Amino acid sequence: MTEELQQGTDEWRRARAGSLGASSLHEALAKTRNGWGASRANLLSRLVVERLTGVPQDTYQNQAMRNGIEREPEARAAYQFEKATLVKTVGLIKHPTIAWSHCSPDGLVGDDGLVELKCPAENTHLETLLGAPPPQKYVYQCAWQMACTGRAWVDLVSYHPAFPESMQLHITRIERDDNLIANLEKEVKVFLEEVDRTMEALLKKFPLEASLRAEAAE
């Protein structure tokens, strides 16, 4: 089962290949004054390549992002201590009705909740402590996690160990918004239909590749 996969493993990466995840939702929906943002086309291309090959494509990670990944277990432990609760780790949960979409939450909390752990740079954590609202991309990410899991809330965590102990952990609870989820589901379907059309056009133009792909799937 994909839920039992360990995040970060090769098996987990392969299970996500070609599928739109919660953390990439903002890229699929990014717009400018003149239309869709460039990140949408880049994401679409990546998903097409992954579906054609079955091979997950590496995405760029800067040092801050790598630091965040390394600090995630520490952040989870701090959250569990603060909330006096246990977090159940999970691999990948597919959307119940929309194919080729999923989420990989940082943990399940009780019967109704989720936790999403962020370990940002000092300036971003400081802004959060001073009251900055969660970025829209994180709101979308949390909403999609609730869409995939059916859960009622997500605790969005910002954690940085360099601050004094009382300032290291900040928790923002994001409640389920069914109207937002419905709108996101509508937009995601449009995006994934575009991915499907691109796939169909490619495989029609390159039938040999289509044949090889069919053989590999058997």
mmCIF file with all atom_site columns, C-alpha atoms in Angstrom:
data_model
loop_
_atom_site.group_PDB
_atom_site.id
_atom_site.type_symbol
_atom_site.label_atom_id
_atom_site.label_alt_id
_atom_site.label_comp_id
_atom_site.label_asym_id
_atom_site.label_entity_id
_atom_site.label_seq_id
_atom_site.pdbx_PDB_ins_code
_atom_site.Cartn_x
_atom_site.Cartn_y
_atom_site.Cartn_z
_atom_site.occupancy
_atom_site.B_iso_or_equiv
_atom_site.pdbx_formal_charge
_atom_site.auth_seq_id
_atom_site.auth_comp_id
_atom_site.auth_asym_id
_atom_site.auth_atom_id
_atom_site.pdbx_PDB_model_num
ATOM 1   C CA . MET A 1 1   ? 0.000   0.000  0.000   1.00 0.00 ? 1   MET A CA 1
ATOM 2   C CA . THR A 1 2   ? 1.240   3.462  -0.843  1.00 0.00 ? 2   THR A CA 1
ATOM 3   C CA . GLU A 1 3   ? 0.294   4.761  2.620   1.00 0.00 ? 3   GLU A CA 1
ATOM 4   C CA . GLU A 1 4   ? 2.874   2.430  4.144   1.00 0.00 ? 4   GLU A CA 1
ATOM 5   C CA . LEU A 1 5   ? 5.746   3.656  1.983   1.00 0.00 ? 5   LEU A CA 1
ATOM 6   C CA . GLN A 1 6   ? 8.467   5.621  3.730   1.00 0.00 ? 6   GLN A CA 1
ATOM 7   C CA . GLN A 1 7   ? 8.808   9.143  2.418   1.00 0.00 ? 7   GLN A CA 1
ATOM 8   C CA . GLY A 1 8   ? 12.075  9.843  0.650   1.00 0.00 ? 8   GLY A CA 1
ATOM 9   C CA . THR A 1 9   ? 12.677  6.250  -0.481  1.00 0.00 ? 9   THR A CA 1
ATOM 10  C CA . ASP A 1 10  ? 13.017  5.197  -4.113  1.00 0.00 ? 10  ASP A CA 1
ATOM 11  C CA . GLU A 1 11  ? 9.733   3.280  -3.864  1.00 0.00 ? 11  GLU A CA 1
ATOM 12  C CA . TRP A 1 12  ? 7.959   6.400  -2.623  1.00 0.00 ? 12  TRP A CA 1
ATOM 13  C CA . ARG A 1 13  ? 9.418   8.511  -5.432  1.00 0.00 ? 13  ARG A CA 1
ATOM 14  C CA . ARG A 1 14  ? 8.331   5.980  -8.044  1.00 0.00 ? 14  ARG A CA 1
ATOM 15  C CA . ALA A 1 15  ? 4.815   5.857  -6.581  1.00 0.00 ? 15  ALA A CA 1
ATOM 16  C CA . ARG A 1 16  ? 4.565   9.655  -6.997  1.00 0.00 ? 16  ARG A CA 1
ATOM 17  C CA . ALA A 1 17  ? 5.909   9.742  -10.550 1.00 0.00 ? 17  ALA A CA 1
ATOM 18  C CA . GLY A 1 18  ? 3.519   11.478 -12.929 1.00 0.00 ? 18  GLY A CA 1
ATOM 19  C CA . SER A 1 19  ? 1.099   12.389 -10.142 1.00 0.00 ? 19  SER A CA 1
ATOM 20  C CA . LEU A 1 20  ? 0.234   15.873 -8.898  1.00 0.00 ? 20  LEU A CA 1
ATOM 21  C CA . GLY A 1 21  ? 1.064   16.203 -5.213  1.00 0.00 ? 21  GLY A CA 1
ATOM 22  C CA . ALA A 1 22  ? -0.197  18.679 -2.640  1.00 0.00 ? 22  ALA A CA 1
ATOM 23  C CA . SER A 1 23  ? 3.159   20.474 -2.430  1.00 0.00 ? 23  SER A CA 1
ATOM 24  C CA . SER A 1 24  ? 3.061   21.210 -6.185  1.00 0.00 ? 24  SER A CA 1
ATOM 25  C CA . LEU A 1 25  ? -0.533  22.406 -6.301  1.00 0.00 ? 25  LEU A CA 1
ATOM 26  C CA . HIS A 1 26  ? 0.442   26.075 -6.285  1.00 0.00 ? 26  HIS A CA 1
ATOM 27  C CA . GLU A 1 27  ? 2.626   25.522 -9.353  1.00 0.00 ? 27  GLU A CA 1
ATOM 28  C CA . ALA A 1 28  ? -0.276  24.017 -11.295 1.00 0.00 ? 28  ALA A CA 1
ATOM 29  C CA . LEU A 1 29  ? -2.537  26.940 -10.366 1.00 0.00 ? 29  LEU A CA 1
ATOM 30  C CA . ALA A 1 30  ? -0.029  29.813 -10.586 1.00 0.00 ? 30  ALA A CA 1
ATOM 31  C CA . LYS A 1 31  ? -1.322  32.752 -12.605 1.00 0.00 ? 31  LYS A CA 1
ATOM 32  C CA . THR A 1 32  ? 0.045   36.095 -13.750 1.00 0.00 ? 32  THR A CA 1
ATOM 33  C CA . ARG A 1 33  ? -1.710  39.126 -15.210 1.00 0.00 ? 33  ARG A CA 1
ATOM 34  C CA . ASN A 1 34  ? -1.301  37.596 -18.643 1.00 0.00 ? 34  ASN A CA 1
ATOM 35  C CA . GLY A 1 35  ? -2.475  34.080 -17.864 1.00 0.00 ? 35  GLY A CA 1
ATOM 36  C CA . TRP A 1 36  ? -0.902  30.953 -16.456 1.00 0.00 ? 36  TRP A CA 1
ATOM 37  C CA . GLY A 1 37  ? 2.509   31.213 -14.818 1.00 0.00 ? 37  GLY A CA 1
ATOM 38  C CA . ALA A 1 38  ? 5.623   29.507 -16.166 1.00 0.00 ? 38  ALA A CA 1
ATOM 39  C CA . SER A 1 39  ? 5.633   27.054 -13.258 1.00 0.00 ? 39  SER A CA 1
ATOM 40  C CA . ARG A 1 40  ? 2.471   25.447 -14.647 1.00 0.00 ? 40  ARG A CA 1
ATOM 41  C CA . ALA A 1 41  ? 4.147   24.559 -17.947 1.00 0.00 ? 41  ALA A CA 1
ATOM 42  C CA . ASN A 1 42  ? 7.272   23.343 -16.162 1.00 0.00 ? 42  ASN A CA 1
ATOM 43  C CA . LEU A 1 43  ? 5.236   21.108 -13.867 1.00 0.00 ? 43  LEU A CA 1
ATOM 44  C CA . LEU A 1 44  ? 3.171   19.777 -16.757 1.00 0.00 ? 44  LEU A CA 1
ATOM 45  C CA . SER A 1 45  ? 6.334   18.849 -18.659 1.00 0.00 ? 45  SER A CA 1
ATOM 46  C CA . ARG A 1 46  ? 7.780   17.081 -15.633 1.00 0.00 ? 46  ARG A CA 1
ATOM 47  C CA . LEU A 1 47  ? 4.628   15.027 -15.081 1.00 0.00 ? 47  LEU A CA 1
ATOM 48  C CA . VAL A 1 48  ? 4.500   14.053 -18.758 1.00 0.00 ? 48  VAL A CA 1
ATOM 49  C CA . VAL A 1 49  ? 8.121   12.848 -18.701 1.00 0.00 ? 49  VAL A CA 1
ATOM 50  C CA . GLU A 1 50  ? 7.511   10.890 -15.514 1.00 0.00 ? 50  GLU A CA 1
ATOM 51  C CA . ARG A 1 51  ? 4.427   9.214  -16.966 1.00 0.00 ? 51  ARG A CA 1
ATOM 52  C CA . LEU A 1 52  ? 6.255   8.330  -20.169 1.00 0.00 ? 52  LEU A CA 1
ATOM 53  C CA . THR A 1 53  ? 9.271   6.854  -18.416 1.00 0.00 ? 53  THR A CA 1
ATOM 54  C CA . GLY A 1 54  ? 8.056   5.897  -14.953 1.00 0.00 ? 54  GLY A CA 1
ATOM 55  C CA . VAL A 1 55  ? 11.197  7.586  -13.650 1.00 0.00 ? 55  VAL A CA 1
ATOM 56  C CA . PRO A 1 56  ? 10.780  10.372 -11.067 1.00 0.00 ? 56  PRO A CA 1
ATOM 57  C CA . GLN A 1 57  ? 12.533  13.587 -12.065 1.00 0.00 ? 57  GLN A CA 1
ATOM 58  C CA . ASP A 1 58  ? 14.778  15.283 -9.543  1.00 0.00 ? 58  ASP A CA 1
ATOM 59  C CA . THR A 1 59  ? 13.646  18.733 -8.449  1.00 0.00 ? 59  THR A CA 1
ATOM 60  C CA . TYR A 1 60  ? 15.979  21.496 -7.326  1.00 0.00 ? 60  TYR A CA 1
ATOM 61  C CA . GLN A 1 61  ? 16.813  21.757 -3.631  1.00 0.00 ? 61  GLN A CA 1
ATOM 62  C CA . ASN A 1 62  ? 18.862  24.599 -2.187  1.00 0.00 ? 62  ASN A CA 1
ATOM 63  C CA . GLN A 1 63  ? 20.708  24.383 1.105   1.00 0.00 ? 63  GLN A CA 1
ATOM 64  C CA . ALA A 1 64  ? 17.813  25.881 3.059   1.00 0.00 ? 64  ALA A CA 1
ATOM 65  C CA . MET A 1 65  ? 15.503  23.199 1.687   1.00 0.00 ? 65  MET A CA 1
ATOM 66  C CA . ARG A 1 66  ? 17.963  20.455 2.582   1.00 0.00 ? 66  ARG A CA 1
ATOM 67  C CA . ASN A 1 67  ? 18.299  21.897 6.089   1.00 0.00 ? 67  ASN A CA 1
ATOM 68  C CA . GLY A 1 68  ? 14.528  21.816 6.418   1.00 0.00 ? 68  GLY A CA 1
ATOM 69  C CA . ILE A 1 69  ? 14.357  18.148 5.463   1.00 0.00 ? 69  ILE A CA 1
ATOM 70  C CA . GLU A 1 70  ? 17.090  17.274 7.954   1.00 0.00 ? 70  GLU A CA 1
ATOM 71  C CA . ARG A 1 71  ? 15.290  19.126 10.769  1.00 0.00 ? 71  ARG A CA 1
ATOM 72  C CA . GLU A 1 72  ? 11.900  17.550 10.109  1.00 0.00 ? 72  GLU A CA 1
ATOM 73  C CA . PRO A 1 73  ? 12.226  14.733 12.709  1.00 0.00 ? 73  PRO A CA 1
ATOM 74  C CA . GLU A 1 74  ? 13.227  17.315 15.323  1.00 0.00 ? 74  GLU A CA 1
ATOM 75  C CA . ALA A 1 75  ? 10.240  19.470 14.398  1.00 0.00 ? 75  ALA A CA 1
ATOM 76  C CA . ARG A 1 76  ? 7.907   16.470 14.633  1.00 0.00 ? 76  ARG A CA 1
ATOM 77  C CA . ALA A 1 77  ? 9.238   15.629 18.085  1.00 0.00 ? 77  ALA A CA 1
ATOM 78  C CA . ALA A 1 78  ? 8.763   19.231 19.243  1.00 0.00 ? 78  ALA A CA 1
ATOM 79  C CA . TYR A 1 79  ? 5.193   19.234 17.942  1.00 0.00 ? 79  TYR A CA 1
ATOM 80  C CA . GLN A 1 80  ? 4.381   15.942 19.670  1.00 0.00 ? 80  GLN A CA 1
ATOM 81  C CA . PHE A 1 81  ? 5.748   17.282 22.948  1.00 0.00 ? 81  PHE A CA 1
ATOM 82  C CA . GLU A 1 82  ? 3.862   20.588 22.656  1.00 0.00 ? 82  GLU A CA 1
ATOM 83  C CA . LYS A 1 83  ? 0.549   18.925 21.802  1.00 0.00 ? 83  LYS A CA 1
ATOM 84  C CA . ALA A 1 84  ? 1.062   15.863 24.013  1.00 0.00 ? 84  ALA A CA 1
ATOM 85  C CA . THR A 1 85  ? 0.090   13.656 21.113  1.00 0.00 ? 85  THR A CA 1
ATOM 86  C CA . LEU A 1 86  ? 1.550   11.079 18.785  1.00 0.00 ? 86  LEU A CA 1
ATOM 87  C CA . VAL A 1 87  ? 2.052   11.634 15.063  1.00 0.00 ? 87  VAL A CA 1
ATOM 88  C CA . LYS A 1 88  ? 1.649   8.682  12.730  1.00 0.00 ? 88  LYS A CA 1
ATOM 89  C CA . THR A 1 89  ? 3.916   8.944  9.710   1.00 0.00 ? 89  THR A CA 1
ATOM 90  C CA . VAL A 1 90  ? 2.451   8.040  6.340   1.00 0.00 ? 90  VAL A CA 1
ATOM 91  C CA . GLY A 1 91  ? 3.773   7.680  2.805   1.00 0.00 ? 91  GLY A CA 1
ATOM 92  C CA . LEU A 1 92  ? 1.395   8.613  0.032   1.00 0.00 ? 92  LEU A CA 1
ATOM 93  C CA . ILE A 1 93  ? -2.398  8.996  0.020   1.00 0.00 ? 93  ILE A CA 1
ATOM 94  C CA . LYS A 1 94  ? -4.178  9.200  -3.316  1.00 0.00 ? 94  LYS A CA 1
ATOM 95  C CA . HIS A 1 95  ? -7.133  11.497 -3.929  1.00 0.00 ? 95  HIS A CA 1
ATOM 96  C CA . PRO A 1 96  ? -10.311 9.390  -3.584  1.00 0.00 ? 96  PRO A CA 1
ATOM 97  C CA . THR A 1 97  ? -11.853 10.454 -6.915  1.00 0.00 ? 97  THR A CA 1
ATOM 98  C CA . ILE A 1 98  ? -9.211  12.287 -8.992  1.00 0.00 ? 98  ILE A CA 1
ATOM 99  C CA . ALA A 1 99  ? -6.684  10.004 -10.646 1.00 0.00 ? 99  ALA A CA 1
ATOM 100 C CA . TRP A 1 100 ? -3.035  11.050 -10.820 1.00 0.00 ? 100 TRP A CA 1
ATOM 101 C CA . SER A 1 101 ? -3.185  13.196 -7.694  1.00 0.00 ? 101 SER A CA 1
ATOM 102 C CA . HIS A 1 102 ? -2.047  12.587 -4.137  1.00 0.00 ? 102 HIS A CA 1
ATOM 103 C CA . CYS A 1 103 ? -0.644  14.035 -0.940  1.00 0.00 ? 103 CYS A CA 1
ATOM 104 C CA . SER A 1 104 ? 2.232   13.033 1.329   1.00 0.00 ? 104 SER A CA 1
ATOM 105 C CA . PRO A 1 105 ? 1.452   14.655 4.683   1.00 0.00 ? 105 PRO A CA 1
ATOM 106 C CA . ASP A 1 106 ? 4.091   14.828 7.377   1.00 0.00 ? 106 ASP A CA 1
ATOM 107 C CA . GLY A 1 107 ? 1.819   12.965 9.765   1.00 0.00 ? 107 GLY A CA 1
ATOM 108 C CA . LEU A 1 108 ? -1.645  11.937 10.874  1.00 0.00 ? 108 LEU A CA 1
ATOM 109 C CA . VAL A 1 109 ? -2.869  13.314 14.201  1.00 0.00 ? 109 VAL A CA 1
ATOM 110 C CA . GLY A 1 110 ? -5.651  11.460 15.975  1.00 0.00 ? 110 GLY A CA 1
ATOM 111 C CA . ASP A 1 111 ? -8.713  10.640 13.900  1.00 0.00 ? 111 ASP A CA 1
ATOM 112 C CA . ASP A 1 112 ? -9.306  14.074 12.386  1.00 0.00 ? 112 ASP A CA 1
ATOM 113 C CA . GLY A 1 113 ? -6.034  15.946 11.982  1.00 0.00 ? 113 GLY A CA 1
ATOM 114 C CA . LEU A 1 114 ? -2.810  16.233 10.044  1.00 0.00 ? 114 LEU A CA 1
ATOM 115 C CA . VAL A 1 115 ? 0.480   17.991 10.642  1.00 0.00 ? 115 VAL A CA 1
ATOM 116 C CA . GLU A 1 116 ? 2.571   19.763 8.017   1.00 0.00 ? 116 GLU A CA 1
ATOM 117 C CA . LEU A 1 117 ? 6.104   20.593 9.144   1.00 0.00 ? 117 LEU A CA 1
ATOM 118 C CA . LYS A 1 118 ? 8.057   23.567 7.817   1.00 0.00 ? 118 LYS A CA 1
ATOM 119 C CA . CYS A 1 119 ? 11.618  24.301 8.890   1.00 0.00 ? 119 CYS A CA 1
ATOM 120 C CA . PRO A 1 120 ? 12.297  27.625 7.161   1.00 0.00 ? 120 PRO A CA 1
ATOM 121 C CA . ALA A 1 121 ? 15.156  30.098 7.235   1.00 0.00 ? 121 ALA A CA 1
ATOM 122 C CA . GLU A 1 122 ? 15.480  32.429 10.222  1.00 0.00 ? 122 GLU A CA 1
ATOM 123 C CA . ASN A 1 123 ? 13.839  35.416 8.521   1.00 0.00 ? 123 ASN A CA 1
ATOM 124 C CA . THR A 1 124 ? 10.786  33.416 7.454   1.00 0.00 ? 124 THR A CA 1
ATOM 125 C CA . HIS A 1 125 ? 10.335  31.900 10.906  1.00 0.00 ? 125 HIS A CA 1
ATOM 126 C CA . LEU A 1 126 ? 10.690  35.357 12.437  1.00 0.00 ? 126 LEU A CA 1
ATOM 127 C CA . GLU A 1 127 ? 7.970   36.739 10.169  1.00 0.00 ? 127 GLU A CA 1
ATOM 128 C CA . THR A 1 128 ? 5.690   33.893 11.215  1.00 0.00 ? 128 THR A CA 1
ATOM 129 C CA . LEU A 1 129 ? 6.329   34.586 14.899  1.00 0.00 ? 129 LEU A CA 1
ATOM 130 C CA . LEU A 1 130 ? 5.399   38.239 14.310  1.00 0.00 ? 130 LEU A CA 1
ATOM 131 C CA . GLY A 1 131 ? 2.053   37.300 12.785  1.00 0.00 ? 131 GLY A CA 1
ATOM 132 C CA . ALA A 1 132 ? 2.581   36.875 9.051   1.00 0.00 ? 132 ALA A CA 1
ATOM 133 C CA . PRO A 1 133 ? -0.214  34.714 7.594   1.00 0.00 ? 133 PRO A CA 1
ATOM 134 C CA . PRO A 1 134 ? 0.639   31.373 5.965   1.00 0.00 ? 134 PRO A CA 1
ATOM 135 C CA . PRO A 1 135 ? 1.634   31.722 2.286   1.00 0.00 ? 135 PRO A CA 1
ATOM 136 C CA . GLN A 1 136 ? -1.104  30.774 -0.142  1.00 0.00 ? 136 GLN A CA 1
ATOM 137 C CA . LYS A 1 137 ? 0.932   27.840 -1.418  1.00 0.00 ? 137 LYS A CA 1
ATOM 138 C CA . TYR A 1 138 ? 0.865   26.305 2.066   1.00 0.00 ? 138 TYR A CA 1
ATOM 139 C CA . VAL A 1 139 ? -2.870  26.924 2.399   1.00 0.00 ? 139 VAL A CA 1
ATOM 140 C CA . TYR A 1 140 ? -3.391  25.115 -0.911  1.00 0.00 ? 140 TYR A CA 1
ATOM 141 C CA . GLN A 1 141 ? -1.089  22.303 0.198   1.00 0.00 ? 141 GLN A CA 1
ATOM 142 C CA . CYS A 1 142 ? -2.959  21.799 3.454   1.00 0.00 ? 142 CYS A CA 1
ATOM 143 C CA . ALA A 1 143 ? -6.352  22.018 1.742   1.00 0.00 ? 143 ALA A CA 1
ATOM 144 C CA . TRP A 1 144 ? -5.314  19.330 -0.756  1.00 0.00 ? 144 TRP A CA 1
ATOM 145 C CA . GLN A 1 145 ? -4.111  17.105 2.055   1.00 0.00 ? 145 GLN A CA 1
ATOM 146 C CA . MET A 1 146 ? -7.563  17.368 3.596   1.00 0.00 ? 146 MET A CA 1
ATOM 147 C CA . ALA A 1 147 ? -9.146  16.708 0.194   1.00 0.00 ? 147 ALA A CA 1
ATOM 148 C CA . CYS A 1 148 ? -7.137  13.492 -0.166  1.00 0.00 ? 148 CYS A CA 1
ATOM 149 C CA . THR A 1 149 ? -7.524  12.253 3.405   1.00 0.00 ? 149 THR A CA 1
ATOM 150 C CA . GLY A 1 150 ? -10.977 13.524 4.362   1.00 0.00 ? 150 GLY A CA 1
ATOM 151 C CA . ARG A 1 151 ? -9.546  15.028 7.541   1.00 0.00 ? 151 ARG A CA 1
ATOM 152 C CA . ALA A 1 152 ? -10.838 18.159 9.250   1.00 0.00 ? 152 ALA A CA 1
ATOM 153 C CA . TRP A 1 153 ? -7.738  20.227 10.030  1.00 0.00 ? 153 TRP A CA 1
ATOM 154 C CA . VAL A 1 154 ? -4.009  20.607 9.520   1.00 0.00 ? 154 VAL A CA 1
ATOM 155 C CA . ASP A 1 155 ? -1.560  22.002 12.051  1.00 0.00 ? 155 ASP A CA 1
ATOM 156 C CA . LEU A 1 156 ? 0.928   23.986 9.970   1.00 0.00 ? 156 LEU A CA 1
ATOM 157 C CA . VAL A 1 157 ? 4.166   24.054 11.952  1.00 0.00 ? 157 VAL A CA 1
ATOM 158 C CA . SER A 1 158 ? 7.085   26.458 11.632  1.00 0.00 ? 158 SER A CA 1
ATOM 159 C CA . TYR A 1 159 ? 10.166  25.304 13.512  1.00 0.00 ? 159 TYR A CA 1
ATOM 160 C CA . HIS A 1 160 ? 13.654  26.740 13.918  1.00 0.00 ? 160 HIS A CA 1
ATOM 161 C CA . PRO A 1 161 ? 16.061  25.509 16.630  1.00 0.00 ? 161 PRO A CA 1
ATOM 162 C CA . ALA A 1 162 ? 18.251  28.648 16.611  1.00 0.00 ? 162 ALA A CA 1
ATOM 163 C CA . PHE A 1 163 ? 15.600  30.701 18.416  1.00 0.00 ? 163 PHE A CA 1
ATOM 164 C CA . PRO A 1 164 ? 15.037  30.676 22.183  1.00 0.00 ? 164 PRO A CA 1
ATOM 165 C CA . GLU A 1 165 ? 13.046  27.641 23.257  1.00 0.00 ? 165 GLU A CA 1
ATOM 166 C CA . SER A 1 166 ? 9.745   29.492 23.607  1.00 0.00 ? 166 SER A CA 1
ATOM 167 C CA . MET A 1 167 ? 10.078  30.792 20.029  1.00 0.00 ? 167 MET A CA 1
ATOM 168 C CA . GLN A 1 168 ? 11.252  27.645 18.266  1.00 0.00 ? 168 GLN A CA 1
ATOM 169 C CA . LEU A 1 169 ? 7.818   26.230 17.482  1.00 0.00 ? 169 LEU A CA 1
ATOM 170 C CA . HIS A 1 170 ? 4.834   28.030 15.967  1.00 0.00 ? 170 HIS A CA 1
ATOM 171 C CA . ILE A 1 171 ? 1.587   26.261 15.103  1.00 0.00 ? 171 ILE A CA 1
ATOM 172 C CA . THR A 1 172 ? -1.173  27.580 12.850  1.00 0.00 ? 172 THR A CA 1
ATOM 173 C CA . ARG A 1 173 ? -4.276  25.429 12.634  1.00 0.00 ? 173 ARG A CA 1
ATOM 174 C CA . ILE A 1 174 ? -5.892  25.442 9.193   1.00 0.00 ? 174 ILE A CA 1
ATOM 175 C CA . GLU A 1 175 ? -9.477  24.251 9.291   1.00 0.00 ? 175 GLU A CA 1
ATOM 176 C CA . ARG A 1 176 ? -11.148 22.375 6.458   1.00 0.00 ? 176 ARG A CA 1
ATOM 177 C CA . ASP A 1 177 ? -12.811 24.685 3.911   1.00 0.00 ? 177 ASP A CA 1
ATOM 178 C CA . ASP A 1 178 ? -15.059 22.642 1.645   1.00 0.00 ? 178 ASP A CA 1
ATOM 179 C CA . ASN A 1 179 ? -15.639 25.553 -0.736  1.00 0.00 ? 179 ASN A CA 1
ATOM 180 C CA . LEU A 1 180 ? -11.902 26.015 -1.221  1.00 0.00 ? 180 LEU A CA 1
ATOM 181 C CA . ILE A 1 181 ? -11.436 22.286 -1.703  1.00 0.00 ? 181 ILE A CA 1
ATOM 182 C CA . ALA A 1 182 ? -14.196 22.170 -4.328  1.00 0.00 ? 182 ALA A CA 1
ATOM 183 C CA . ASN A 1 183 ? -12.585 25.038 -6.241  1.00 0.00 ? 183 ASN A CA 1
ATOM 184 C CA . LEU A 1 184 ? -9.162  23.405 -6.069  1.00 0.00 ? 184 LEU A CA 1
ATOM 185 C CA . GLU A 1 185 ? -10.578 20.090 -7.273  1.00 0.00 ? 185 GLU A CA 1
ATOM 186 C CA . LYS A 1 186 ? -12.139 21.845 -10.255 1.00 0.00 ? 186 LYS A CA 1
ATOM 187 C CA . GLU A 1 187 ? -8.842  23.544 -11.164 1.00 0.00 ? 187 GLU A CA 1
ATOM 188 C CA . VAL A 1 188 ? -6.830  20.362 -10.658 1.00 0.00 ? 188 VAL A CA 1
ATOM 189 C CA . LYS A 1 189 ? -9.113  18.456 -13.025 1.00 0.00 ? 189 LYS A CA 1
ATOM 190 C CA . VAL A 1 190 ? -8.530  21.106 -15.689 1.00 0.00 ? 190 VAL A CA 1
ATOM 191 C CA . PHE A 1 191 ? -4.767  20.866 -15.237 1.00 0.00 ? 191 PHE A CA 1
ATOM 192 C CA . LEU A 1 192 ? -4.684  17.069 -15.285 1.00 0.00 ? 192 LEU A CA 1
ATOM 193 C CA . GLU A 1 193 ? -6.877  17.011 -18.393 1.00 0.00 ? 193 GLU A CA 1
ATOM 194 C CA . GLU A 1 194 ? -4.227  19.190 -20.029 1.00 0.00 ? 194 GLU A CA 1
ATOM 195 C CA . VAL A 1 195 ? -1.578  16.671 -19.008 1.00 0.00 ? 195 VAL A CA 1
ATOM 196 C CA . ASP A 1 196 ? -3.701  13.883 -20.530 1.00 0.00 ? 196 ASP A CA 1
ATOM 197 C CA . ARG A 1 197 ? -4.131  15.769 -23.806 1.00 0.00 ? 197 ARG A CA 1
ATOM 198 C CA . THR A 1 198 ? -0.386  16.360 -24.005 1.00 0.00 ? 198 THR A CA 1
ATOM 199 C CA . MET A 1 199 ? 0.250   12.674 -23.437 1.00 0.00 ? 199 MET A CA 1
ATOM 200 C CA . GLU A 1 200 ? -2.234  11.710 -26.146 1.00 0.00 ? 200 GLU A CA 1
ATOM 201 C CA . ALA A 1 201 ? -0.674  14.117 -28.650 1.00 0.00 ? 201 ALA A CA 1
ATOM 202 C CA . LEU A 1 202 ? 2.827   12.800 -27.961 1.00 0.00 ? 202 LEU A CA 1
ATOM 203 C CA . LEU A 1 203 ? 1.893   9.134  -28.175 1.00 0.00 ? 203 LEU A CA 1
ATOM 204 C CA . LYS A 1 204 ? -0.052  9.739  -31.384 1.00 0.00 ? 204 LYS A CA 1
ATOM 205 C CA . LYS A 1 205 ? 2.972   11.393 -32.963 1.00 0.00 ? 205 LYS A CA 1
ATOM 206 C CA . PHE A 1 206 ? 5.458   8.840  -31.619 1.00 0.00 ? 206 PHE A CA 1
ATOM 207 C CA . PRO A 1 207 ? 3.674   5.454  -31.827 1.00 0.00 ? 207 PRO A CA 1
ATOM 208 C CA . LEU A 1 208 ? 6.857   3.458  -31.208 1.00 0.00 ? 208 LEU A CA 1
ATOM 209 C CA . GLU A 1 209 ? 7.276   5.066  -27.810 1.00 0.00 ? 209 GLU A CA 1
ATOM 210 C CA . ALA A 1 210 ? 3.608   4.366  -27.110 1.00 0.00 ? 210 ALA A CA 1
ATOM 211 C CA . SER A 1 211 ? 4.123   0.686  -27.950 1.00 0.00 ? 211 SER A CA 1
ATOM 212 C CA . LEU A 1 212 ? 7.192   0.388  -25.723 1.00 0.00 ? 212 LEU A CA 1
ATOM 213 C CA . ARG A 1 213 ? 5.351   2.089  -22.879 1.00 0.00 ? 213 ARG A CA 1
ATOM 214 C CA . ALA A 1 214 ? 2.463   -0.379 -23.209 1.00 0.00 ? 214 ALA A CA 1
ATOM 215 C CA . GLU A 1 215 ? 4.882   -3.329 -23.114 1.00 0.00 ? 215 GLU A CA 1
ATOM 216 C CA . ALA A 1 216 ? 6.605   -1.976 -20.018 1.00 0.00 ? 216 ALA A CA 1
ATOM 217 C CA . ALA A 1 217 ? 3.244   -1.695 -18.240 1.00 0.00 ? 217 ALA A CA 1
ATOM 218 C CA . GLU A 1 218 ? 2.407   -5.381 -18.809 1.00 0.00 ? 218 GLU A CA 1
#
